[in-house]
Structures are given as C-alpha cells and as structure tokens.
Amino acid sequence: MNDRVSGNGSAGLRGNGGESSLPLLIDPFDRRVSYLRVSVTDRCDFRCVYCMSESMTFLPKAEVLTLEELDRLCSAFVRRGVRKLRLTGGEPLVRRNIVWLIERLGRHLGDGTLEELTLTTNGSQLARFADDLYAAGVRRINVSIDTLDPEKFAEITRWGRLEQVLDGLAAADAAGLRIKINAVALRGVNDDELVDIVEWCGDRGYDLTFIEVMPLGEIGGDARLDQYLPLSMVRASLRRRFTLDESDYSTGGPARYTVCRETGGRVGFITPMTHNFCESCNRVRLTCTGTLYMCLGQEDAADLRAPLRESDDDALLMGAIDEAIGRKPKGHDFVIDRRRRGPAVSRHMSVTGG
Ligand code: SAM
Ligand code: SF4
C-alpha cells in the first residue's frame, strides 16, 4: 500500500491521526515532513546585529495571518502528520494574544496528534508568559543568548537587556519548562566566552546549541564576513578545555549533540555552513503571511494564504500543501565568502523564523 504523498503531489492512502484519508507529507527525496516551524510575527523587541538591520520595515497588518488563520494552517499540517510545531519569529511572545494561539494548538497535544509544541524566543517576555506556556502544554523552549556579558548583550541585541532575559529564564525554570540555550558563534564577539557559556549552562541544567551565522537578509556592510566563526573552530577550542562525547541524542532538529563530560550538559552544534545537514531534513517553514518555505536556504516558496482565504473548506489548502511538498529541494548552498557580497538568501531570519 502506498503510504505517502509522492514528489509529484499525488496523495497516498495511509491514514494519520484517525483521519484515514489524509496522507503523510513525503518529499521527492523520500524525507517525511513532520516538523513545522512557524514565524508568527516578523516583529521583534530586539535588533540583533546578525539578524536585522537597525531600521527594519515590517509587514503591514493586513498581510499577516490572523491568529485564527494561523491555527487553521498549523492544524492542517498536524492533520497531515506534522508531529512537532515550533513557534518562532521575529519574537513570538511580542505578538498580541499569542497565548490564545498556543492554547488552541495545545489541543493537538491533548488528543495525541502532536508530540511537541515549542517556541524559540529571545526570553524578554518569559517572565510574563512562562506559566501560560506550561499550562498550554509547552514543556521545552529554546532561548537565544549569545553572551553573558550585559554590555556585549546590549551591543549584540541593540535593544535588549540581559537582566530581563535572565529574569525570564528564572520564571521559565520555576514554571517547569525545560530550557535550551541557542548561542550564535560570533568571531571577535563571544569567541572568548564559549567555555563560560558551556559551564553556565551546565551549572543550570540547560542544554546548549551553538549556531553558525547564516547569510540571510541584508544587514549592512561586510558584517557577516566579520562575524562568521566556523563551528569546527568552536569545537576545537572547547576540546582544549572539555571532553565532548558524541551522542545520538536528537530533538528532531538539525543539531548534532555531544555530552560535556565535565558539566554533564548537552552541547549541540548546528553547522549549516560547514556541514550539510540537508539529507535528513524533516521540516518546512511557514511565515506569518502564510508563505511556506520548503528550505531555509532557498528562495522557492508556496503561497498558502490565498487557498486558505479562498475557501472555508481545507481542500484547496491541502492541495497547495501537497504541491509545495512535492517541490521541496534536496538542499541549500549557503556560501559566505569575499567574492559573494550580498546574502545568499535575501529574506531575514526573522521572516522565515530560526
Ligand atoms: N526572536 C527569537 C530568538 O531570537 O530566539 C526567535 C527568532 S530568531 C530569528 C531564531 C534564532 O535564529 C535565534 O537563535 C537567532 O540567534 C538565530 N539567528 C538569527 N539570524 C541568524 C543568522 N543570520 N544566522 C544564524 N542564526 C541566526
Ligand atoms: Fe529578534 Fe530573535 Fe532576530 Fe534577535 S534573533 S532580532 S531576538 S528575531
């Protein structure tokens, strides 16, 4: 029996989540799409130097999906076998009434169709929302912190205050949320702190993932060239201090994990630039305007907002999703070098969501 949607978008037969006629999403390279990352807003209360330019133009409200539309879209993916939803942005927790959406999506956890509902956040609003997140079914969150130095933090985020984020982390801890810290490795900025960050996370029981700077969106000048620090170098410098044992732990995302023998904590590495992780890619990304990107590193995208708004019935939407998954490319080809000046992909990370 055919249990998949094939590369040309034809539907298979195997049921999913009790809806026997709805096929799973399988791309042309036989990868099952089970992970949807959703950017719920392009706005943010920070302006991180590698992510945004200082003066950003944000989307007009009419173009942005309502929370009800986001719920309908995400729920359609869940009905097609998506098991993990990650809300991101921009900063997801600055979207008005976001808790309503998180609670709505939480119903899929209750009925077992969704395995995990999670967020990537800058942590600035966690003190307000940590309890609500837990109550809605969120159990793990990723919080982005690139430095533990308040001044550097203000420089990197332009508008952020480290203390506010640390208060947010304390609230998340108290609420029972498991925390993973994301740190972008930045040459000349936090490369002298990497050991401290590993120890700080180990002491608090936080998992940690280092990320390479990716060439997404124009941020001005040669900033990324200057910032780019290959994680192979990060690993090498951490190995001078720690023993990092390879681990087969996976959160369903692209990070490769090690366990730090000295701290007992997990230390992961996301290496889109130096290591191609595309062959096991199980995810697609939805923007807050309903545009589906089948690959973070490619421009090709599918508009799901038009079919969503055209009819209250999901048939058109499901057709558009099938068509899009049938076009998921094999991989990306990011390059940061001096011959290629602009970003590999013109949209910012805050549009597609990290
Ligand atoms: N505002 C939230 C946050 O900062 O966690 C969620 C959105 S942010 C775009 C998601 C992640 O992408 C963050 O960990 C951020 O550090 C990372 N990021 C942003 N721009 C990046 C870039 N050009 N290269 C690599 N990582 C980037
Ligand atoms: Fe905002 Fe996150 Fe981008 Fe920083 S990385 S500007 S917090 S969206």
mmCIF file of C-alpha atoms and ligand atoms in Angstrom:
data_model
loop_
_atom_site.group_PDB
_atom_site.id
_atom_site.type_symbol
_atom_site.label_atom_id
_atom_site.label_comp_id
_atom_site.label_asym_id
_atom_site.label_seq_id
_atom_site.Cartn_x
_atom_site.Cartn_y
_atom_site.Cartn_z
ATOM 1 C CA MET A 1 0.000 0.000 0.000
ATOM 2 C CA ASN A 2 1.281 3.441 -0.873
ATOM 3 C CA ASP A 3 1.531 5.449 2.349
ATOM 4 C CA ARG A 4 2.847 8.705 1.081
ATOM 5 C CA VAL A 5 2.462 11.804 -0.981
ATOM 6 C CA SER A 6 4.884 11.333 -3.804
ATOM 7 C CA GLY A 7 7.102 14.010 -5.288
ATOM 8 C CA ASN A 8 4.541 14.940 -7.935
ATOM 9 C CA GLY A 9 1.984 15.702 -5.255
ATOM 10 C CA SER A 10 -0.270 12.651 -5.688
ATOM 11 C CA ALA A 11 -1.878 11.507 -2.460
ATOM 12 C CA GLY A 12 -1.253 8.158 -0.842
ATOM 13 C CA LEU A 13 -3.560 6.135 1.341
ATOM 14 C CA ARG A 14 -2.243 5.571 4.827
ATOM 15 C CA GLY A 15 -4.293 7.273 7.471
ATOM 16 C CA ASN A 16 -2.996 9.678 10.004
ATOM 17 C CA GLY A 17 -4.259 10.806 13.379
ATOM 18 C CA GLY A 18 -7.524 8.952 12.944
ATOM 19 C CA GLU A 19 -8.323 10.637 9.621
ATOM 20 C CA SER A 20 -7.909 7.630 7.385
ATOM 21 C CA SER A 21 -7.982 9.525 4.087
ATOM 22 C CA LEU A 22 -5.212 12.006 4.872
ATOM 23 C CA PRO A 23 -1.749 11.002 3.676
ATOM 24 C CA LEU A 24 1.537 11.911 5.300
ATOM 25 C CA LEU A 25 3.787 14.508 3.695
ATOM 26 C CA ILE A 26 6.719 12.844 1.924
ATOM 27 C CA ASP A 27 9.001 14.899 -0.309
ATOM 28 C CA PRO A 28 10.614 13.863 -3.621
ATOM 29 C CA PHE A 29 13.723 12.653 -1.763
ATOM 30 C CA ASP A 30 11.719 10.349 0.460
ATOM 31 C CA ARG A 31 12.027 12.545 3.528
ATOM 32 C CA ARG A 32 8.938 12.743 5.699
ATOM 33 C CA VAL A 33 7.954 16.268 6.704
ATOM 34 C CA SER A 34 6.985 16.008 10.349
ATOM 35 C CA TYR A 35 8.218 19.334 11.714
ATOM 36 C CA LEU A 36 6.714 22.752 11.035
ATOM 37 C CA ARG A 37 8.349 25.951 12.187
ATOM 38 C CA VAL A 38 6.031 28.912 12.184
ATOM 39 C CA SER A 39 7.073 32.525 12.305
ATOM 40 C CA VAL A 40 4.062 34.120 13.991
ATOM 41 C CA THR A 41 5.327 37.681 13.534
ATOM 42 C CA ASP A 42 8.197 39.416 11.751
ATOM 43 C CA ARG A 43 8.394 41.995 14.560
ATOM 44 C CA CYS A 44 10.767 41.935 17.464
ATOM 45 C CA ASP A 45 11.703 43.928 20.527
ATOM 46 C CA PHE A 46 15.428 43.335 19.793
ATOM 47 C CA ARG A 47 17.536 44.180 16.744
ATOM 48 C CA CYS A 48 20.305 41.558 16.841
ATOM 49 C CA VAL A 49 23.178 42.626 14.634
ATOM 50 C CA TYR A 50 23.378 39.349 12.657
ATOM 51 C CA CYS A 51 19.615 39.113 12.228
ATOM 52 C CA MET A 52 18.228 42.562 11.475
ATOM 53 C CA SER A 53 19.385 45.922 10.291
ATOM 54 C CA GLU A 54 18.811 48.788 12.662
ATOM 55 C CA SER A 55 15.960 50.202 10.622
ATOM 56 C CA MET A 56 13.628 47.439 9.588
ATOM 57 C CA THR A 57 10.393 47.839 7.667
ATOM 58 C CA PHE A 58 7.827 45.414 8.990
ATOM 59 C CA LEU A 59 4.846 43.934 7.218
ATOM 60 C CA PRO A 60 1.523 45.769 7.100
ATOM 61 C CA LYS A 61 -1.028 44.108 9.367
ATOM 62 C CA ALA A 62 -3.383 43.126 6.534
ATOM 63 C CA GLU A 63 -0.708 40.834 5.085
ATOM 64 C CA VAL A 64 -0.179 38.987 8.325
ATOM 65 C CA LEU A 65 -2.356 35.967 9.063
ATOM 66 C CA THR A 66 -4.746 36.344 11.960
ATOM 67 C CA LEU A 67 -4.260 34.035 14.922
ATOM 68 C CA GLU A 68 -7.344 32.104 13.794
ATOM 69 C CA GLU A 69 -5.804 31.633 10.346
ATOM 70 C CA LEU A 70 -2.505 30.518 11.869
ATOM 71 C CA ASP A 71 -4.395 27.992 13.957
ATOM 72 C CA ARG A 72 -6.202 26.671 10.882
ATOM 73 C CA LEU A 73 -2.989 26.402 8.877
ATOM 74 C CA CYS A 74 -0.966 24.728 11.623
ATOM 75 C CA SER A 75 -3.829 22.363 12.343
ATOM 76 C CA ALA A 76 -3.965 21.372 8.661
ATOM 77 C CA PHE A 77 -0.297 20.373 8.879
ATOM 78 C CA VAL A 78 -0.965 18.427 12.067
ATOM 79 C CA ARG A 79 -3.720 16.538 10.268
ATOM 80 C CA ARG A 80 -1.126 15.666 7.608
ATOM 81 C CA GLY A 81 1.255 14.120 10.098
ATOM 82 C CA VAL A 82 3.270 17.026 11.445
ATOM 83 C CA ARG A 83 4.268 15.929 14.963
ATOM 84 C CA LYS A 84 6.277 18.905 16.096
ATOM 85 C CA LEU A 85 5.351 22.577 15.935
ATOM 86 C CA ARG A 86 7.797 25.324 16.805
ATOM 87 C CA LEU A 87 6.613 28.912 17.069
ATOM 88 C CA THR A 88 9.245 31.488 16.307
ATOM 89 C CA GLY A 89 9.571 34.886 14.686
ATOM 90 C CA GLY A 90 10.585 37.720 14.983
ATOM 91 C CA GLU A 91 9.832 37.402 18.617
ATOM 92 C CA PRO A 92 6.806 35.133 19.056
ATOM 93 C CA LEU A 93 5.958 36.460 22.512
ATOM 94 C CA VAL A 94 5.515 40.049 21.296
ATOM 95 C CA ARG A 95 2.591 39.053 19.084
ATOM 96 C CA ARG A 96 -0.621 40.236 20.719
ATOM 97 C CA ASN A 97 -2.761 37.424 22.189
ATOM 98 C CA ILE A 98 -0.167 34.811 21.279
ATOM 99 C CA VAL A 99 -1.201 32.767 24.309
ATOM 100 C CA TRP A 100 -4.590 32.244 22.658
ATOM 101 C CA LEU A 101 -2.875 30.569 19.672
ATOM 102 C CA ILE A 102 -0.611 28.478 21.889
ATOM 103 C CA GLU A 103 -3.590 27.260 23.896
ATOM 104 C CA ARG A 104 -5.504 26.453 20.692
ATOM 105 C CA LEU A 105 -2.587 24.481 19.277
ATOM 106 C CA GLY A 106 -2.182 22.751 22.624
ATOM 107 C CA ARG A 107 -5.401 20.833 21.948
ATOM 108 C CA HIS A 108 -3.475 18.663 19.471
ATOM 109 C CA LEU A 109 -1.167 17.589 22.284
ATOM 110 C CA GLY A 110 -4.174 16.567 24.293
ATOM 111 C CA ASP A 111 -5.507 14.253 21.596
ATOM 112 C CA GLY A 112 -2.065 12.807 20.829
ATOM 113 C CA THR A 113 -1.795 14.002 17.216
ATOM 114 C CA LEU A 114 1.000 16.404 18.106
ATOM 115 C CA GLU A 115 4.085 15.258 20.006
ATOM 116 C CA GLU A 116 5.567 18.621 20.824
ATOM 117 C CA LEU A 117 4.612 22.280 20.837
ATOM 118 C CA THR A 118 7.565 24.525 21.466
ATOM 119 C CA LEU A 119 8.980 28.026 20.954
ATOM 120 C CA THR A 120 12.179 29.804 20.122
ATOM 121 C CA THR A 121 12.271 33.086 21.993
ATOM 122 C CA ASN A 122 14.666 35.840 22.956
ATOM 123 C CA GLY A 123 13.340 35.439 26.503
ATOM 124 C CA SER A 124 12.429 39.094 27.027
ATOM 125 C CA GLN A 125 8.764 38.315 27.741
ATOM 126 C CA LEU A 126 9.184 34.999 29.535
ATOM 127 C CA ALA A 127 8.640 36.420 33.000
ATOM 128 C CA ARG A 128 5.090 37.288 31.863
ATOM 129 C CA PHE A 129 4.304 34.171 29.887
ATOM 130 C CA ALA A 130 6.184 31.181 31.329
ATOM 131 C CA ASP A 131 3.248 29.884 33.394
ATOM 132 C CA ASP A 132 0.806 30.295 30.483
ATOM 133 C CA LEU A 133 3.139 28.370 28.208
ATOM 134 C CA TYR A 134 3.370 25.476 30.624
ATOM 135 C CA ALA A 135 -0.376 25.447 31.155
ATOM 136 C CA ALA A 136 -0.907 25.260 27.370
ATOM 137 C CA GLY A 137 1.249 22.130 27.128
ATOM 138 C CA VAL A 138 4.641 23.592 26.224
ATOM 139 C CA ARG A 139 7.395 21.662 28.002
ATOM 140 C CA ARG A 140 10.594 22.828 26.331
ATOM 141 C CA ILE A 141 11.692 26.172 24.950
ATOM 142 C CA ASN A 142 14.759 27.495 23.175
ATOM 143 C CA VAL A 143 16.081 30.798 24.449
ATOM 144 C CA SER A 144 18.667 32.711 22.448
ATOM 145 C CA ILE A 145 21.558 34.168 24.442
ATOM 146 C CA ASP A 146 24.874 34.816 22.737
ATOM 147 C CA THR A 147 26.749 36.354 25.635
ATOM 148 C CA LEU A 148 26.629 36.535 29.428
ATOM 149 C CA ASP A 149 28.163 39.987 29.481
ATOM 150 C CA PRO A 150 25.427 42.651 29.887
ATOM 151 C CA GLU A 151 27.287 45.225 27.801
ATOM 152 C CA LYS A 152 28.031 42.854 24.976
ATOM 153 C CA PHE A 153 24.441 41.651 25.158
ATOM 154 C CA ALA A 154 23.227 45.214 24.653
ATOM 155 C CA GLU A 155 25.628 45.607 21.728
ATOM 156 C CA ILE A 156 24.576 42.386 20.005
ATOM 157 C CA THR A 157 20.834 42.823 20.503
ATOM 158 C CA ARG A 158 20.954 46.634 20.194
ATOM 159 C CA TRP A 159 17.714 46.981 22.208
ATOM 160 C CA GLY A 160 17.902 44.069 24.666
ATOM 161 C CA ARG A 161 18.749 43.889 28.364
ATOM 162 C CA LEU A 162 20.395 40.715 29.638
ATOM 163 C CA GLU A 163 18.869 41.087 33.090
ATOM 164 C CA GLN A 164 15.352 40.960 31.693
ATOM 165 C CA VAL A 165 16.174 37.737 29.844
ATOM 166 C CA LEU A 166 17.737 36.197 32.948
ATOM 167 C CA ASP A 167 14.549 37.042 34.881
ATOM 168 C CA GLY A 168 12.630 35.342 32.100
ATOM 169 C CA LEU A 169 14.798 32.234 32.395
ATOM 170 C CA ALA A 170 14.198 32.117 36.137
ATOM 171 C CA ALA A 171 10.446 32.297 35.527
ATOM 172 C CA ALA A 172 10.668 29.547 32.926
ATOM 173 C CA ASP A 173 12.628 27.363 35.336
ATOM 174 C CA ALA A 174 10.082 27.975 38.073
ATOM 175 C CA ALA A 175 7.238 27.118 35.699
ATOM 176 C CA GLY A 176 8.856 23.756 34.939
ATOM 177 C CA LEU A 177 9.896 24.476 31.356
ATOM 178 C CA ARG A 178 12.996 22.702 30.094
ATOM 179 C CA ILE A 179 15.411 25.213 28.594
ATOM 180 C CA LYS A 180 17.836 25.008 25.737
ATOM 181 C CA ILE A 181 20.081 27.972 25.079
ATOM 182 C CA ASN A 182 20.895 28.915 21.471
ATOM 183 C CA ALA A 183 24.102 30.858 21.020
ATOM 184 C CA VAL A 184 25.274 32.159 17.663
ATOM 185 C CA ALA A 185 29.061 31.892 17.495
ATOM 186 C CA LEU A 186 30.408 35.327 16.593
ATOM 187 C CA ARG A 187 34.038 35.931 15.799
ATOM 188 C CA GLY A 188 35.544 38.704 17.857
ATOM 189 C CA VAL A 189 32.345 38.994 19.901
ATOM 190 C CA ASN A 190 31.705 35.895 22.019
ATOM 191 C CA ASP A 191 34.561 33.598 20.979
ATOM 192 C CA ASP A 192 36.316 34.405 24.276
ATOM 193 C CA GLU A 193 33.233 33.319 26.267
ATOM 194 C CA LEU A 194 32.405 29.942 24.794
ATOM 195 C CA VAL A 195 33.861 27.982 27.709
ATOM 196 C CA ASP A 196 31.984 30.171 30.200
ATOM 197 C CA ILE A 197 28.729 29.672 28.337
ATOM 198 C CA VAL A 198 29.182 25.878 28.396
ATOM 199 C CA GLU A 199 29.848 25.989 32.147
ATOM 200 C CA TRP A 200 26.990 28.382 32.862
ATOM 201 C CA CYS A 201 24.542 26.141 31.005
ATOM 202 C CA GLY A 202 25.959 23.013 32.656
ATOM 203 C CA ASP A 203 25.505 24.537 36.120
ATOM 204 C CA ARG A 204 21.864 25.307 35.420
ATOM 205 C CA GLY A 205 20.956 22.095 33.653
ATOM 206 C CA TYR A 206 20.327 23.877 30.346
ATOM 207 C CA ASP A 207 21.117 22.200 27.061
ATOM 208 C CA LEU A 208 23.140 24.400 24.746
ATOM 209 C CA THR A 209 23.387 24.669 20.997
ATOM 210 C CA PHE A 210 25.898 26.718 19.089
ATOM 211 C CA ILE A 211 24.787 28.076 15.721
ATOM 212 C CA GLU A 212 26.817 29.365 12.793
ATOM 213 C CA VAL A 213 25.917 32.723 11.312
ATOM 214 C CA MET A 214 23.922 32.173 8.140
ATOM 215 C CA PRO A 215 23.811 34.619 5.233
ATOM 216 C CA LEU A 216 20.122 35.521 5.490
ATOM 217 C CA GLY A 217 18.950 39.059 4.757
ATOM 218 C CA GLU A 218 20.863 42.247 4.179
ATOM 219 C CA ILE A 219 22.319 43.580 7.431
ATOM 220 C CA GLY A 220 24.694 46.165 6.070
ATOM 221 C CA GLY A 221 28.356 46.167 5.045
ATOM 222 C CA ASP A 222 30.543 43.119 5.465
ATOM 223 C CA ALA A 223 29.217 42.429 8.952
ATOM 224 C CA ARG A 224 28.654 38.703 8.409
ATOM 225 C CA LEU A 225 32.030 38.086 6.915
ATOM 226 C CA ASP A 226 33.490 39.653 10.013
ATOM 227 C CA GLN A 227 31.161 37.703 12.325
ATOM 228 C CA TYR A 228 31.440 34.269 10.742
ATOM 229 C CA LEU A 229 33.103 31.748 13.032
ATOM 230 C CA PRO A 230 33.031 28.142 11.813
ATOM 231 C CA LEU A 231 31.812 25.758 14.498
ATOM 232 C CA SER A 232 34.692 23.437 13.677
ATOM 233 C CA MET A 233 36.842 26.108 15.339
ATOM 234 C CA VAL A 234 34.431 26.423 18.258
ATOM 235 C CA ARG A 235 34.582 22.677 18.821
ATOM 236 C CA ALA A 236 38.340 22.667 18.609
ATOM 237 C CA SER A 237 38.650 25.413 21.204
ATOM 238 C CA LEU A 238 36.102 23.765 23.547
ATOM 239 C CA ARG A 239 38.002 20.489 23.259
ATOM 240 C CA ARG A 240 41.046 22.152 24.764
ATOM 241 C CA ARG A 241 39.043 22.529 27.970
ATOM 242 C CA PHE A 242 36.326 19.870 27.867
ATOM 243 C CA THR A 243 35.793 16.294 26.787
ATOM 244 C CA LEU A 244 32.849 16.278 24.412
ATOM 245 C CA ASP A 245 31.475 12.777 23.926
ATOM 246 C CA GLU A 246 29.478 12.236 20.739
ATOM 247 C CA SER A 247 25.832 11.496 21.449
ATOM 248 C CA ASP A 248 22.990 10.211 19.282
ATOM 249 C CA TYR A 249 20.500 12.395 21.185
ATOM 250 C CA SER A 250 18.220 14.297 18.818
ATOM 251 C CA THR A 251 15.379 16.750 19.270
ATOM 252 C CA GLY A 252 14.204 16.225 15.710
ATOM 253 C CA GLY A 253 16.080 19.345 14.625
ATOM 254 C CA PRO A 254 19.396 19.729 12.797
ATOM 255 C CA ALA A 255 21.698 19.943 15.838
ATOM 256 C CA ARG A 256 24.349 17.264 16.372
ATOM 257 C CA TYR A 257 24.832 16.744 20.097
ATOM 258 C CA THR A 258 27.715 15.930 22.356
ATOM 259 C CA VAL A 259 27.712 15.472 26.114
ATOM 260 C CA CYS A 260 30.249 17.509 28.020
ATOM 261 C CA ARG A 261 31.893 15.140 30.495
ATOM 262 C CA GLU A 262 32.919 17.910 32.886
ATOM 263 C CA THR A 263 29.487 19.600 33.180
ATOM 264 C CA GLY A 264 27.239 16.654 32.268
ATOM 265 C CA GLY A 265 25.341 19.027 29.954
ATOM 266 C CA ARG A 266 24.465 18.527 26.303
ATOM 267 C CA VAL A 267 26.287 20.721 23.836
ATOM 268 C CA GLY A 268 24.924 20.770 20.296
ATOM 269 C CA PHE A 269 26.239 22.216 17.071
ATOM 270 C CA ILE A 270 24.159 23.444 14.142
ATOM 271 C CA THR A 271 26.506 23.722 11.228
ATOM 272 C CA PRO A 272 24.704 24.698 8.037
ATOM 273 C CA MET A 273 27.847 26.353 6.689
ATOM 274 C CA THR A 274 30.464 23.721 7.392
ATOM 275 C CA HIS A 275 28.361 20.598 7.478
ATOM 276 C CA ASN A 276 25.461 19.861 5.227
ATOM 277 C CA PHE A 277 22.534 18.506 7.240
ATOM 278 C CA CYS A 278 20.048 18.545 4.387
ATOM 279 C CA GLU A 279 19.874 14.808 3.793
ATOM 280 C CA SER A 280 17.871 14.270 6.958
ATOM 281 C CA CYS A 281 15.760 17.426 6.682
ATOM 282 C CA ASN A 282 12.262 16.785 8.015
ATOM 283 C CA ARG A 283 10.981 20.361 8.261
ATOM 284 C CA VAL A 284 9.372 23.219 6.430
ATOM 285 C CA ARG A 285 8.873 26.825 7.499
ATOM 286 C CA LEU A 286 5.796 28.975 7.412
ATOM 287 C CA THR A 287 5.929 32.757 7.588
ATOM 288 C CA CYS A 288 3.335 34.935 9.281
ATOM 289 C CA THR A 289 1.942 35.814 5.842
ATOM 290 C CA GLY A 290 1.252 32.162 5.047
ATOM 291 C CA THR A 291 4.236 31.649 2.758
ATOM 292 C CA LEU A 292 5.715 28.183 3.023
ATOM 293 C CA TYR A 293 9.466 27.824 2.550
ATOM 294 C CA MET A 294 10.447 24.282 1.804
ATOM 295 C CA CYS A 295 14.119 25.071 2.526
ATOM 296 C CA LEU A 296 15.669 27.742 4.751
ATOM 297 C CA GLY A 297 18.433 28.297 2.218
ATOM 298 C CA GLN A 298 16.412 28.595 -0.996
ATOM 299 C CA GLU A 299 14.126 31.313 -2.364
ATOM 300 C CA ASP A 300 11.412 28.968 -3.644
ATOM 301 C CA ALA A 301 8.187 29.282 -1.661
ATOM 302 C CA ALA A 302 4.479 28.479 -1.868
ATOM 303 C CA ASP A 303 1.640 30.823 -1.001
ATOM 304 C CA LEU A 304 -0.787 29.114 1.368
ATOM 305 C CA ARG A 305 -2.647 32.295 2.326
ATOM 306 C CA ALA A 306 -4.614 32.528 -0.930
ATOM 307 C CA PRO A 307 -6.031 28.978 -0.760
ATOM 308 C CA LEU A 308 -6.636 29.446 2.965
ATOM 309 C CA ARG A 309 -8.639 32.627 2.442
ATOM 310 C CA GLU A 310 -10.387 31.474 -0.710
ATOM 311 C CA SER A 311 -12.469 28.825 0.982
ATOM 312 C CA ASP A 312 -13.543 27.728 4.452
ATOM 313 C CA ASP A 313 -13.074 24.178 3.339
ATOM 314 C CA ASP A 314 -9.474 22.863 3.601
ATOM 315 C CA ALA A 315 -9.464 21.050 0.231
ATOM 316 C CA LEU A 316 -7.725 23.870 -1.664
ATOM 317 C CA LEU A 317 -5.243 24.349 1.153
ATOM 318 C CA MET A 318 -4.385 20.645 1.287
ATOM 319 C CA GLY A 319 -3.813 20.657 -2.474
ATOM 320 C CA ALA A 320 -1.458 23.630 -2.153
ATOM 321 C CA ILE A 321 0.443 21.909 0.674
ATOM 322 C CA ASP A 322 0.870 18.753 -1.430
ATOM 323 C CA GLU A 323 2.075 20.755 -4.370
ATOM 324 C CA ALA A 324 4.605 22.595 -2.184
ATOM 325 C CA ILE A 325 5.989 19.464 -0.508
ATOM 326 C CA GLY A 326 6.376 17.978 -3.985
ATOM 327 C CA ARG A 327 8.826 20.814 -4.714
ATOM 328 C CA LYS A 328 10.958 20.518 -1.568
ATOM 329 C CA PRO A 329 14.547 20.801 -2.814
ATOM 330 C CA LYS A 330 17.360 18.453 -1.958
ATOM 331 C CA GLY A 331 19.324 21.091 -0.032
ATOM 332 C CA HIS A 332 20.808 24.542 0.215
ATOM 333 C CA ASP A 333 24.082 26.002 -0.885
ATOM 334 C CA PHE A 334 24.998 28.731 1.561
ATOM 335 C CA VAL A 335 28.326 30.380 0.971
ATOM 336 C CA ILE A 336 29.964 33.170 2.926
ATOM 337 C CA ASP A 337 32.968 34.393 1.029
ATOM 338 C CA ARG A 338 34.510 37.575 -0.184
ATOM 339 C CA ARG A 339 33.561 37.071 -3.834
ATOM 340 C CA ARG A 340 29.885 36.950 -2.990
ATOM 341 C CA ARG A 341 28.963 40.171 -1.258
ATOM 342 C CA GLY A 342 25.202 40.051 -0.674
ATOM 343 C CA PRO A 343 23.316 37.497 1.422
ATOM 344 C CA ALA A 344 22.727 34.044 -0.127
ATOM 345 C CA VAL A 345 19.047 34.498 0.599
ATOM 346 C CA SER A 346 17.532 37.961 0.678
ATOM 347 C CA ARG A 347 14.961 37.436 3.427
ATOM 348 C CA HIS A 348 15.970 37.862 7.056
ATOM 349 C CA MET A 349 15.938 35.026 9.563
ATOM 350 C CA SER A 350 13.174 36.934 11.362
ATOM 351 C CA VAL A 351 10.933 36.411 8.323
ATOM 352 C CA THR A 352 11.381 32.679 7.947
ATOM 353 C CA GLY A 353 11.964 32.014 11.615
ATOM 354 C CA GLY A 354 15.114 30.391 13.011
HETATM 355 N N1 SAM B 1 13.427 36.066 18.404
HETATM 356 C C1 SAM B 1 13.591 34.694 18.715
HETATM 357 C C2 SAM B 1 15.008 34.389 19.162
HETATM 358 O O1 SAM B 1 15.890 35.230 18.969
HETATM 359 O O2 SAM B 1 15.210 33.303 19.675
HETATM 360 C C3 SAM B 1 13.174 33.746 17.614
HETATM 361 C C4 SAM B 1 13.561 34.118 16.213
HETATM 362 S S1 SAM B 1 15.295 34.168 15.867
HETATM 363 C C5 SAM B 1 15.272 34.574 14.157
HETATM 364 C C6 SAM B 1 15.707 32.451 15.953
HETATM 365 C C7 SAM B 1 17.162 32.110 16.052
HETATM 366 O O3 SAM B 1 17.800 32.479 14.851
HETATM 367 C C8 SAM B 1 17.900 32.821 17.158
HETATM 368 O O4 SAM B 1 18.566 31.846 17.950
HETATM 369 C C9 SAM B 1 18.896 33.695 16.445
HETATM 370 O O5 SAM B 1 20.073 33.828 17.180
HETATM 371 C C10 SAM B 1 19.093 32.955 15.161
HETATM 372 N N2 SAM B 1 19.533 33.787 14.018
HETATM 373 C C11 SAM B 1 19.019 34.951 13.571
HETATM 374 N N3 SAM B 1 19.665 35.377 12.475
HETATM 375 C C12 SAM B 1 20.629 34.463 12.210
HETATM 376 C C13 SAM B 1 21.630 34.325 11.211
HETATM 377 N N4 SAM B 1 21.774 35.216 10.243
HETATM 378 N N5 SAM B 1 22.430 33.228 11.269
HETATM 379 C C14 SAM B 1 22.284 32.289 12.245
HETATM 380 N N6 SAM B 1 21.355 32.351 13.215
HETATM 381 C C15 SAM B 1 20.535 33.431 13.208
HETATM 382 FE FE1 SF4 B 2 14.766 39.447 17.263
HETATM 383 FE FE2 SF4 B 2 15.436 36.899 17.503
HETATM 384 FE FE3 SF4 B 2 16.220 38.338 15.351
HETATM 385 FE FE4 SF4 B 2 17.290 38.870 17.700
HETATM 386 S S1 SF4 B 2 17.474 36.933 16.576
HETATM 387 S S2 SF4 B 2 16.467 40.383 16.247
HETATM 388 S S3 SF4 B 2 15.642 38.470 19.077
HETATM 389 S S4 SF4 B 2 14.168 37.807 15.865
#
